[in-house]
Amino acid sequence: MTERPHLAVIGAGPAGLAATVAAAAHGVRVTLLDSAARAGGQFYRQPADELNARRPQALHHRWRTWQRLSDALARHVEAGRVTHLTDHHVWFVERRLDRFTVHALLGPEQEVPVEVRADAVLLATGGYEKVLPFSGWTLPGVLSAGGAQAMLKGSLAVPGRTAVVAGTGPLLLPVATGLASAGVEVAALVESADPKAFVRQTRVLAAQPGKVAEGAQYAARLLRHRVKLLTRHTVVEAHGDERLEAVTVVALDTDGRLRPGTERRLPCDTLAVGHGMLPHTDLAETLGCRLDGIAVHVDDEQRTDVPGVWAAGETTGIGGADLALAEGHIAGRSAAARLTGAVPDPRGWAAAAKSRSGLREFIADLDTVYAPPACWTDLVTDDTIVCRCEEVTGGAVREAVAGLGAGDVRTVKLLTRAGMGWCQGRMCGPAVAGLAGCELTPSRRPFARPVPLGVLAHAGEALDDEHR
């Protein structure tokens, strides 16, 4: 009996789960690799079993979708069509002729090497938060909006007793309502976007009634918890000695500039701040996949320009869970058809393609509304830490540009070490690009995460043995 073609799916968030289920249902053997202990990604992050959460669905919306995906995954695993590898941190995907080797590090220590060989690879590696610095942002008590949400979903813990949620983007709504529902006093939701900008998007909003209803539900919950909504405002400074004690917020004018005389101080012990997300493209870049700006380029079947490599979800452009599900379903169906020698039939994913088209248009219009305020670079003083790993200040970045002639992120990195630390510029990259006045371009790295030298040596020896 001929063995089924083998697809490696990297990432078990909405896109990876949808792709795995679709591919496994259409004749392909799938290995699903993910760095977390449980499937779901950030969107469907689950509390540990030891916490005995009585109502985990209270932390999520679209719970039925998660149950459907989770149950389907379990059935495929039980039937032997899917192998689900948890705690596998993929650091490199190697392409040799028509086969791929996925290199991962096993467990929390990330020291045990694991290799998975497959006929094709599907990248569903998600995204990460865009971090923009301001005075006091490194104080204990200041964390990203996604970090606050992950803490609540994953450990049922709250970061403090009184919180301010600030920045811009749709993520702020579930973060604020989640914290308020968990008993945190949310002093304010500070959104830099202008509400009038939404009025100009009536056509697109009308085409997505589900999204409008979802937003209305969040607004109702905020009202119920008496959360103050400050639109067209931004946080300009976080205050405190040993940890966060208060933040100062300022109103913005129609051009996104600070309005003098509108400062107000909000006491809090937690600031959850976010300014959108960026795609994870490290693995795609090492495979040589083409990028559109900072996202992986794909065709109508979610194929990259590298044969045998598909991509879906936030890695192809930030768009949320619904778009990720649609893209994952299309990618899984396409990969299964291509690997089994069948003729891909777009009719099989017509509904998902229609959803994808509408959601992409919706997200593109929202991106014009949810943008960081134009003044954000003015909030970075010369003493403000921009790169936390290497403790590079805003003044050092400005000196590299104005005094030493740096005109791009790479040159600033060479002159200041900004981006040379543990995160390799993932966190400070947008801030450095903004201060340098240049576009944020992907920084091609040889590996997607730090790798022990012993693992690299072992991989090199194995490659030498193979070619002897």
Tab-separated table of C-alpha atoms in Angstrom:
chain	number	residue	atom	x	y	z
A	1	MET	CA	0.000	0.000	0.000
A	2	THR	CA	1.391	3.398	-1.015
A	3	GLU	CA	2.169	5.702	1.872
A	4	ARG	CA	0.221	8.921	1.999
A	5	PRO	CA	2.073	12.124	1.037
A	6	HIS	CA	3.386	13.950	4.084
A	7	LEU	CA	2.687	17.613	4.885
A	8	ALA	CA	4.385	19.437	7.759
A	9	VAL	CA	2.263	22.268	9.185
A	10	ILE	CA	4.159	24.722	11.395
A	11	GLY	CA	1.929	26.560	13.866
A	12	ALA	CA	-1.250	25.355	15.578
A	13	GLY	CA	-3.218	28.591	15.690
A	14	PRO	CA	-6.434	29.094	13.697
A	15	ALA	CA	-4.685	28.934	10.293
A	16	GLY	CA	-2.583	25.883	11.153
A	17	LEU	CA	-5.517	24.013	12.667
A	18	ALA	CA	-7.804	24.729	9.716
A	19	ALA	CA	-5.079	23.667	7.280
A	20	THR	CA	-4.304	20.469	9.205
A	21	VAL	CA	-7.939	19.402	9.393
A	22	ALA	CA	-8.551	20.167	5.720
A	23	ALA	CA	-5.422	18.396	4.470
A	24	ALA	CA	-5.930	15.333	6.666
A	25	ALA	CA	-9.513	15.008	5.443
A	26	HIS	CA	-8.342	14.928	1.825
A	27	GLY	CA	-5.773	12.161	1.754
A	28	VAL	CA	-2.621	13.665	3.253
A	29	ARG	CA	-0.625	12.595	6.303
A	30	VAL	CA	0.064	15.672	8.433
A	31	THR	CA	2.587	16.462	11.143
A	32	LEU	CA	1.507	19.544	13.078
A	33	LEU	CA	4.359	21.225	14.962
A	34	ASP	CA	3.816	23.951	17.523
A	35	SER	CA	5.859	25.586	20.270
A	36	ALA	CA	2.973	25.619	22.762
A	37	ALA	CA	1.903	22.771	25.032
A	38	ARG	CA	-1.596	22.812	23.540
A	39	ALA	CA	-3.105	23.683	20.179
A	40	GLY	CA	-4.919	26.969	19.669
A	41	GLY	CA	-2.285	29.644	19.241
A	42	GLN	CA	-2.746	33.017	20.886
A	43	PHE	CA	-6.361	33.351	19.769
A	44	TYR	CA	-7.505	30.022	21.239
A	45	ARG	CA	-4.975	29.919	24.064
A	46	GLN	CA	-6.189	27.553	26.817
A	47	PRO	CA	-5.488	27.520	30.568
A	48	ALA	CA	-3.466	24.563	31.833
A	49	ASP	CA	-5.487	21.539	32.933
A	50	GLU	CA	-4.037	21.877	36.440
A	51	LEU	CA	-5.891	25.182	36.872
A	52	ASN	CA	-9.256	23.385	36.602
A	53	ALA	CA	-10.897	26.277	34.777
A	54	ARG	CA	-14.643	25.837	35.097
A	55	ARG	CA	-15.644	28.112	32.220
A	56	PRO	CA	-12.705	28.586	29.837
A	57	GLN	CA	-15.168	29.647	27.139
A	58	ALA	CA	-15.715	32.881	29.086
A	59	LEU	CA	-12.244	33.992	27.930
A	60	HIS	CA	-13.048	33.503	24.253
A	61	HIS	CA	-15.519	34.279	21.550
A	62	ARG	CA	-16.153	31.880	18.666
A	63	TRP	CA	-15.879	29.026	21.179
A	64	ARG	CA	-17.919	26.697	18.962
A	65	THR	CA	-15.422	27.153	16.141
A	66	TRP	CA	-12.606	26.167	18.495
A	67	GLN	CA	-14.519	23.084	19.657
A	68	ARG	CA	-15.166	22.040	16.058
A	69	LEU	CA	-11.485	22.385	15.136
A	70	SER	CA	-10.281	20.744	18.340
A	71	ASP	CA	-12.624	17.782	17.939
A	72	ALA	CA	-11.658	17.329	14.286
A	73	LEU	CA	-7.955	17.420	15.178
A	74	ALA	CA	-8.494	14.808	17.891
A	75	ARG	CA	-10.299	12.511	15.444
A	76	HIS	CA	-7.528	12.760	12.873
A	77	VAL	CA	-4.861	12.145	15.526
A	78	GLU	CA	-6.735	9.085	16.772
A	79	ALA	CA	-7.084	7.783	13.204
A	80	GLY	CA	-3.359	8.201	12.607
A	81	ARG	CA	-3.758	10.804	9.886
A	82	VAL	CA	-2.220	13.587	12.026
A	83	THR	CA	0.756	13.615	14.374
A	84	HIS	CA	0.577	16.585	16.741
A	85	LEU	CA	3.974	17.573	18.150
A	86	THR	CA	3.714	20.057	21.008
A	87	ASP	CA	6.614	21.982	22.606
A	88	HIS	CA	8.468	21.832	19.287
A	89	HIS	CA	10.219	25.122	18.545
A	90	VAL	CA	11.017	25.213	14.827
A	91	TRP	CA	14.207	27.104	14.060
A	92	PHE	CA	14.917	26.176	10.446
A	93	VAL	CA	13.295	24.507	7.444
A	94	GLU	CA	15.726	22.937	5.005
A	95	ARG	CA	14.830	22.281	1.391
A	96	ARG	CA	16.611	19.465	-0.434
A	97	LEU	CA	15.382	18.818	-3.949
A	98	ASP	CA	11.675	17.977	-3.553
A	99	ARG	CA	11.823	17.156	0.165
A	100	PHE	CA	11.916	19.272	3.295
A	101	THR	CA	13.482	18.777	6.716
A	102	VAL	CA	11.956	20.730	9.578
A	103	HIS	CA	14.448	21.339	12.380
A	104	ALA	CA	13.013	21.953	15.857
A	105	LEU	CA	14.123	22.153	19.478
A	106	LEU	CA	12.118	20.108	21.946
A	107	GLY	CA	10.727	21.192	25.301
A	108	PRO	CA	10.957	24.303	27.476
A	109	GLU	CA	14.771	24.131	27.589
A	110	GLN	CA	14.925	24.030	23.756
A	111	GLU	CA	18.098	21.946	23.722
A	112	VAL	CA	17.009	18.580	22.262
A	113	PRO	CA	17.054	18.587	18.435
A	114	VAL	CA	14.217	17.008	16.456
A	115	GLU	CA	13.892	16.575	12.697
A	116	VAL	CA	10.709	16.010	10.693
A	117	ARG	CA	10.937	15.119	7.010
A	118	ALA	CA	8.033	15.951	4.728
A	119	ASP	CA	7.045	16.292	1.087
A	120	ALA	CA	5.718	19.816	1.594
A	121	VAL	CA	5.524	22.519	4.241
A	122	LEU	CA	2.712	24.843	5.267
A	123	LEU	CA	3.754	27.902	7.261
A	124	ALA	CA	1.171	29.154	9.758
A	125	THR	CA	3.590	30.938	12.051
A	126	GLY	CA	1.301	33.836	13.011
A	127	GLY	CA	2.388	37.307	14.022
A	128	TYR	CA	3.786	39.298	16.903
A	129	GLU	CA	2.988	42.658	18.443
A	130	LYS	CA	4.354	45.947	17.212
A	131	VAL	CA	6.042	47.724	20.122
A	132	LEU	CA	6.505	51.510	20.065
A	133	PRO	CA	8.502	53.037	22.943
A	134	PHE	CA	7.719	56.097	25.040
A	135	SER	CA	9.068	57.529	28.270
A	136	GLY	CA	8.666	54.983	31.087
A	137	TRP	CA	7.635	52.047	28.921
A	138	THR	CA	10.251	49.760	30.495
A	139	LEU	CA	8.780	50.124	34.015
A	140	PRO	CA	7.484	46.945	35.689
A	141	GLY	CA	3.731	46.979	35.196
A	142	VAL	CA	3.912	48.043	31.552
A	143	LEU	CA	3.280	45.138	29.194
A	144	SER	CA	1.953	44.528	25.731
A	145	ALA	CA	-1.782	44.169	25.160
A	146	GLY	CA	-1.250	40.661	23.815
A	147	GLY	CA	0.886	39.810	26.845
A	148	ALA	CA	-1.925	40.795	29.183
A	149	GLN	CA	-4.362	38.699	27.193
A	150	ALA	CA	-2.010	35.707	27.131
A	151	MET	CA	-1.578	35.932	30.906
A	152	LEU	CA	-5.323	35.951	31.426
A	153	LYS	CA	-6.126	33.159	28.960
A	154	GLY	CA	-3.171	30.910	29.740
A	155	SER	CA	-2.804	31.214	33.501
A	156	LEU	CA	-6.108	32.818	34.625
A	157	ALA	CA	-3.967	35.552	36.201
A	158	VAL	CA	-4.320	39.309	35.988
A	159	PRO	CA	-1.333	41.663	35.838
A	160	GLY	CA	-2.642	44.091	38.474
A	161	ARG	CA	-5.650	45.670	40.145
A	162	THR	CA	-6.078	48.889	38.148
A	163	ALA	CA	-5.257	48.953	34.455
A	164	VAL	CA	-5.154	51.298	31.498
A	165	VAL	CA	-5.418	49.686	28.062
A	166	ALA	CA	-3.923	51.909	25.363
A	167	GLY	CA	-2.624	52.158	21.818
A	168	THR	CA	-4.614	51.391	18.710
A	169	GLY	CA	-6.216	48.419	16.992
A	170	PRO	CA	-9.025	45.874	17.400
A	171	LEU	CA	-7.054	43.859	19.979
A	172	LEU	CA	-7.587	46.544	22.634
A	173	LEU	CA	-11.317	45.758	22.880
A	174	PRO	CA	-11.048	42.080	23.923
A	175	VAL	CA	-8.115	42.911	26.210
A	176	ALA	CA	-10.025	45.642	28.043
A	177	THR	CA	-13.234	43.608	28.340
A	178	GLY	CA	-11.314	40.495	29.382
A	179	LEU	CA	-9.485	42.304	32.173
A	180	ALA	CA	-12.678	44.011	33.357
A	181	SER	CA	-14.569	40.702	33.388
A	182	ALA	CA	-11.754	39.170	35.456
A	183	GLY	CA	-12.200	41.795	38.172
A	184	VAL	CA	-9.558	44.322	37.164
A	185	GLU	CA	-10.608	47.947	37.410
A	186	VAL	CA	-9.972	49.267	33.896
A	187	ALA	CA	-9.517	52.999	34.416
A	188	ALA	CA	-9.660	53.757	30.689
A	189	LEU	CA	-9.359	52.364	27.194
A	190	VAL	CA	-7.155	54.901	25.382
A	191	GLU	CA	-7.529	54.581	21.591
A	192	SER	CA	-5.632	56.901	19.267
A	193	ALA	CA	-7.956	56.275	16.294
A	194	ASP	CA	-10.565	58.849	15.358
A	195	PRO	CA	-14.169	57.503	15.593
A	196	LYS	CA	-15.139	59.666	12.609
A	197	ALA	CA	-12.796	57.599	10.450
A	198	PHE	CA	-15.100	54.607	10.928
A	199	VAL	CA	-18.050	56.543	9.555
A	200	ARG	CA	-16.226	56.863	6.248
A	201	GLN	CA	-16.015	53.052	6.032
A	202	THR	CA	-19.778	52.412	5.966
A	203	ARG	CA	-19.692	50.342	2.761
A	204	VAL	CA	-17.040	47.952	4.047
A	205	LEU	CA	-18.623	47.755	7.495
A	206	ALA	CA	-22.003	46.958	5.954
A	207	ALA	CA	-20.412	44.033	4.122
A	208	GLN	CA	-19.202	42.548	7.439
A	209	PRO	CA	-22.246	42.646	9.756
A	210	GLY	CA	-20.709	39.970	11.970
A	211	LYS	CA	-17.717	42.166	12.704
A	212	VAL	CA	-19.966	45.142	13.442
A	213	ALA	CA	-22.027	43.034	15.848
A	214	GLU	CA	-18.851	41.786	17.513
A	215	GLY	CA	-17.658	45.354	18.044
A	216	ALA	CA	-21.050	46.326	19.456
A	217	GLN	CA	-20.883	43.464	21.943
A	218	TYR	CA	-17.500	44.621	23.176
A	219	ALA	CA	-18.790	48.194	23.470
A	220	ALA	CA	-21.741	46.978	25.530
A	221	ARG	CA	-19.449	45.053	27.877
A	222	LEU	CA	-17.210	48.088	28.324
A	223	LEU	CA	-20.272	50.162	29.160
A	224	ARG	CA	-21.472	47.548	31.619
A	225	HIS	CA	-18.119	47.584	33.408
A	226	ARG	CA	-18.055	51.409	33.306
A	227	VAL	CA	-14.807	51.548	31.392
A	228	LYS	CA	-14.003	55.084	30.259
A	229	LEU	CA	-13.336	55.252	26.515
A	230	LEU	CA	-10.880	57.953	25.445
A	231	THR	CA	-10.736	58.025	21.663
A	232	ARG	CA	-8.200	60.173	19.796
A	233	HIS	CA	-5.935	60.056	22.856
A	234	THR	CA	-2.523	58.531	23.438
A	235	VAL	CA	-0.265	57.668	26.379
A	236	VAL	CA	2.767	59.966	26.434
A	237	GLU	CA	4.495	58.832	29.635
A	238	ALA	CA	4.429	56.120	32.280
A	239	HIS	CA	5.312	57.191	35.827
A	240	GLY	CA	6.750	55.328	38.783
A	241	ASP	CA	9.883	54.644	40.811
A	242	GLU	CA	10.110	50.888	41.370
A	243	ARG	CA	7.081	50.077	39.224
A	244	LEU	CA	4.216	51.708	37.355
A	245	GLU	CA	2.089	54.111	39.392
A	246	ALA	CA	0.307	56.239	36.759
A	247	VAL	CA	0.256	57.238	33.087
A	248	THR	CA	-0.236	60.584	31.388
A	249	VAL	CA	-2.552	60.669	28.382
A	250	VAL	CA	-3.001	63.537	25.924
A	251	ALA	CA	-5.671	64.254	23.320
A	252	LEU	CA	-4.767	64.255	19.624
A	253	ASP	CA	-5.849	66.657	16.918
A	254	THR	CA	-7.186	65.544	13.536
A	255	ASP	CA	-3.614	65.240	12.219
A	256	GLY	CA	-2.569	62.903	15.031
A	257	ARG	CA	-0.555	65.568	16.858
A	258	LEU	CA	-0.668	66.301	20.594
A	259	ARG	CA	-3.129	68.952	21.726
A	260	PRO	CA	-1.367	71.153	24.323
A	261	GLY	CA	-3.219	71.604	27.595
A	262	THR	CA	-5.165	68.323	27.396
A	263	GLU	CA	-2.870	66.259	29.622
A	264	ARG	CA	-4.483	64.093	32.260
A	265	ARG	CA	-2.893	61.684	34.735
A	266	LEU	CA	-4.492	58.274	35.328
A	267	PRO	CA	-3.384	56.297	38.403
A	268	CYS	CA	-2.844	52.600	37.606
A	269	ASP	CA	-0.533	49.701	38.362
A	270	THR	CA	-0.839	48.128	34.894
A	271	LEU	CA	-0.581	49.520	31.382
A	272	ALA	CA	-1.437	47.124	28.549
A	273	VAL	CA	-0.350	48.841	25.356
A	274	GLY	CA	-0.425	47.723	21.731
A	275	HIS	CA	-0.109	49.278	18.270
A	276	GLY	CA	-1.033	46.393	16.006
A	277	MET	CA	0.879	43.341	14.848
A	278	LEU	CA	3.534	42.251	12.365
A	279	PRO	CA	3.809	38.952	10.444
A	280	HIS	CA	6.266	36.247	11.498
A	281	THR	CA	8.239	35.607	8.317
A	282	ASP	CA	11.553	34.185	9.554
A	283	LEU	CA	11.026	30.643	8.256
A	284	ALA	CA	9.603	31.882	4.966
A	285	GLU	CA	12.618	34.133	4.456
A	286	THR	CA	15.129	31.340	5.070
A	287	LEU	CA	13.281	29.252	2.478
A	288	GLY	CA	13.591	32.107	0.002
A	289	CYS	CA	9.889	32.919	-0.212
A	290	ARG	CA	8.990	36.219	-1.817
A	291	LEU	CA	7.630	38.901	0.489
A	292	ASP	CA	5.104	41.624	-0.245
A	293	GLY	CA	6.499	44.348	1.985
A	294	ILE	CA	6.707	42.576	5.339
A	295	ALA	CA	4.270	39.707	4.619
A	296	VAL	CA	4.683	36.432	2.719
A	297	HIS	CA	3.399	36.585	-0.853
A	298	VAL	CA	0.875	33.867	-1.782
A	299	ASP	CA	-1.340	33.100	-4.762
A	300	ASP	CA	-5.046	32.225	-4.770
A	301	GLU	CA	-4.235	28.749	-3.409
A	302	GLN	CA	-2.064	30.193	-0.611
A	303	ARG	CA	1.057	28.871	-2.351
A	304	THR	CA	4.294	30.794	-1.982
A	305	ASP	CA	6.657	31.149	-4.931
A	306	VAL	CA	8.794	28.314	-3.512
A	307	PRO	CA	7.512	24.962	-4.817
A	308	GLY	CA	6.107	22.802	-2.029
A	309	VAL	CA	5.622	25.668	0.424
A	310	TRP	CA	2.221	27.080	1.391
A	311	ALA	CA	1.513	29.885	3.885
A	312	ALA	CA	-1.640	30.984	5.690
A	313	GLY	CA	-2.776	33.278	8.465
A	314	GLU	CA	-0.978	36.275	9.906
A	315	THR	CA	2.309	35.407	8.204
A	316	THR	CA	0.691	36.437	4.887
A	317	GLY	CA	-0.643	39.671	6.400
A	318	ILE	CA	-2.320	40.571	9.688
A	319	GLY	CA	-6.044	39.969	9.400
A	320	GLY	CA	-7.453	38.223	12.460
A	321	ALA	CA	-8.732	34.747	13.235
A	322	ASP	CA	-11.567	34.595	10.692
A	323	LEU	CA	-9.249	35.416	7.806
A	324	ALA	CA	-6.673	32.948	9.156
A	325	LEU	CA	-9.296	30.189	9.243
A	326	ALA	CA	-10.314	30.863	5.650
A	327	GLU	CA	-6.724	30.959	4.416
A	328	GLY	CA	-5.810	27.830	6.376
A	329	HIS	CA	-8.723	25.876	4.898
A	330	ILE	CA	-7.764	26.901	1.348
A	331	ALA	CA	-4.087	26.111	1.938
A	332	GLY	CA	-4.856	22.692	3.410
A	333	ARG	CA	-7.179	21.742	0.555
A	334	SER	CA	-4.720	22.982	-2.054
A	335	ALA	CA	-1.757	21.183	-0.489
A	336	ALA	CA	-3.714	17.929	-0.278
A	337	ALA	CA	-4.732	18.146	-3.934
A	338	ARG	CA	-1.238	18.978	-5.152
A	339	LEU	CA	0.440	16.284	-3.059
A	340	THR	CA	-1.992	13.523	-4.033
A	341	GLY	CA	-1.816	14.370	-7.726
A	342	ALA	CA	-5.415	15.498	-7.923
A	343	VAL	CA	-6.512	18.533	-9.898
A	344	PRO	CA	-7.160	21.381	-7.423
A	345	ASP	CA	-10.841	22.291	-7.561
A	346	PRO	CA	-11.488	25.846	-6.313
A	347	ARG	CA	-15.170	24.961	-5.960
A	348	GLY	CA	-14.167	22.953	-2.900
A	349	TRP	CA	-13.064	26.090	-1.105
A	350	ALA	CA	-15.343	28.635	-2.787
A	351	ALA	CA	-16.980	29.710	0.486
A	352	ALA	CA	-13.602	30.173	2.165
A	353	ALA	CA	-12.319	32.143	-0.843
A	354	LYS	CA	-15.328	34.452	-0.722
A	355	SER	CA	-14.812	34.994	2.989
A	356	ARG	CA	-11.100	35.623	2.407
A	357	SER	CA	-11.778	38.251	-0.246
A	358	GLY	CA	-14.265	40.174	1.890
A	359	LEU	CA	-12.130	40.032	5.013
A	360	ARG	CA	-8.998	41.183	3.199
A	361	GLU	CA	-10.865	44.231	1.929
A	362	PHE	CA	-12.272	44.861	5.397
A	363	ILE	CA	-8.864	44.617	7.062
A	364	ALA	CA	-7.217	46.851	4.457
A	365	ASP	CA	-9.737	49.588	5.197
A	366	LEU	CA	-9.376	49.152	8.954
A	367	ASP	CA	-5.622	49.547	8.617
A	368	THR	CA	-6.182	53.103	7.426
A	369	VAL	CA	-8.117	53.799	10.650
A	370	TYR	CA	-5.954	51.960	13.160
A	371	ALA	CA	-2.588	53.633	12.697
A	372	PRO	CA	-0.201	54.823	15.421
A	373	PRO	CA	-0.468	58.581	16.006
A	374	ALA	CA	1.753	60.698	13.775
A	375	CYS	CA	3.462	62.144	16.832
A	376	TRP	CA	4.708	58.873	18.328
A	377	THR	CA	8.367	59.486	17.452
A	378	ASP	CA	8.178	62.823	19.301
A	379	LEU	CA	7.419	60.870	22.485
A	380	VAL	CA	10.767	59.071	22.272
A	381	THR	CA	13.194	61.285	24.154
A	382	ASP	CA	16.949	60.959	23.765
A	383	ASP	CA	17.015	59.115	27.107
A	384	THR	CA	14.211	56.682	26.209
A	385	ILE	CA	15.380	53.097	25.811
A	386	VAL	CA	14.454	51.918	22.313
A	387	CYS	CA	16.251	48.551	22.175
A	388	ARG	CA	15.861	46.886	25.560
A	389	CYS	CA	18.150	43.954	24.762
A	390	GLU	CA	21.160	46.204	24.106
A	391	GLU	CA	19.909	49.278	26.046
A	392	VAL	CA	20.168	51.556	23.024
A	393	THR	CA	18.495	54.947	23.523
A	394	GLY	CA	16.522	57.146	21.188
A	395	GLY	CA	19.400	59.622	21.266
A	396	ALA	CA	21.848	56.985	20.042
A	397	VAL	CA	19.564	56.091	17.126
A	398	ARG	CA	19.118	59.748	16.202
A	399	GLU	CA	22.871	60.328	16.359
A	400	ALA	CA	23.448	57.355	14.055
A	401	VAL	CA	21.055	58.917	11.534
A	402	ALA	CA	21.836	62.639	11.817
A	403	GLY	CA	25.478	62.448	12.837
A	404	LEU	CA	26.734	59.285	11.161
A	405	GLY	CA	24.538	59.141	8.072
A	406	ALA	CA	22.629	55.914	8.718
A	407	GLY	CA	19.656	55.668	6.379
A	408	ASP	CA	18.259	52.214	7.094
A	409	VAL	CA	17.649	49.832	9.984
A	410	ARG	CA	20.629	47.628	9.142
A	411	THR	CA	23.083	50.529	9.265
A	412	VAL	CA	21.617	51.779	12.548
A	413	LYS	CA	22.062	48.245	13.888
A	414	LEU	CA	25.728	48.178	12.863
A	415	LEU	CA	26.398	51.570	14.440
A	416	THR	CA	24.421	51.208	17.682
A	417	ARG	CA	23.806	47.448	18.241
A	418	ALA	CA	20.038	48.103	18.201
A	419	GLY	CA	18.545	44.762	17.175
A	420	MET	CA	21.568	42.613	18.017
A	421	GLY	CA	20.110	41.218	21.241
A	422	TRP	CA	18.012	38.189	22.103
A	423	CYS	CA	14.954	39.251	20.077
A	424	GLN	CA	17.107	40.104	17.033
A	425	GLY	CA	15.221	43.318	16.352
A	426	ARG	CA	11.742	41.864	16.358
A	427	MET	CA	10.659	44.221	19.141
A	428	CYS	CA	12.702	47.337	18.428
A	429	GLY	CA	12.670	47.132	14.620
A	430	PRO	CA	9.534	49.272	14.074
A	431	ALA	CA	10.776	51.927	16.505
A	432	VAL	CA	14.235	52.079	14.943
A	433	ALA	CA	12.717	52.358	11.468
A	434	GLY	CA	10.389	55.121	12.621
A	435	LEU	CA	13.164	57.130	14.247
A	436	ALA	CA	15.409	56.616	11.228
A	437	GLY	CA	12.638	57.748	8.893
A	438	CYS	CA	12.842	54.639	6.725
A	439	GLU	CA	10.611	51.717	5.799
A	440	LEU	CA	10.581	48.657	8.034
A	441	THR	CA	12.068	45.872	5.954
A	442	PRO	CA	12.436	42.234	7.012
A	443	SER	CA	15.866	41.377	8.369
A	444	ARG	CA	16.780	38.032	6.883
A	445	ARG	CA	18.124	35.794	9.615
A	446	PRO	CA	19.740	32.384	9.170
A	447	PHE	CA	17.554	30.873	11.910
A	448	ALA	CA	14.155	31.697	13.353
A	449	ARG	CA	15.323	31.486	16.975
A	450	PRO	CA	18.525	31.123	19.028
A	451	VAL	CA	20.047	27.658	18.664
A	452	PRO	CA	22.612	25.969	20.971
A	453	LEU	CA	26.015	25.466	19.328
A	454	GLY	CA	25.840	21.760	20.120
A	455	VAL	CA	22.666	21.428	18.054
A	456	LEU	CA	24.274	23.224	15.114
A	457	ALA	CA	27.324	20.964	15.361
A	458	HIS	CA	25.089	17.875	15.394
A	459	ALA	CA	23.178	19.125	12.345
A	460	GLY	CA	26.443	19.761	10.517
A	461	GLU	CA	27.744	16.270	11.278
A	462	ALA	CA	24.502	14.707	10.082
A	463	LEU	CA	24.728	16.656	6.832
A	464	ASP	CA	28.347	15.557	6.315
A	465	ASP	CA	27.381	11.880	6.892
A	466	GLU	CA	24.562	12.190	4.374
A	467	HIS	CA	26.868	13.468	1.630
A	468	ARG	CA	29.666	10.947	2.185
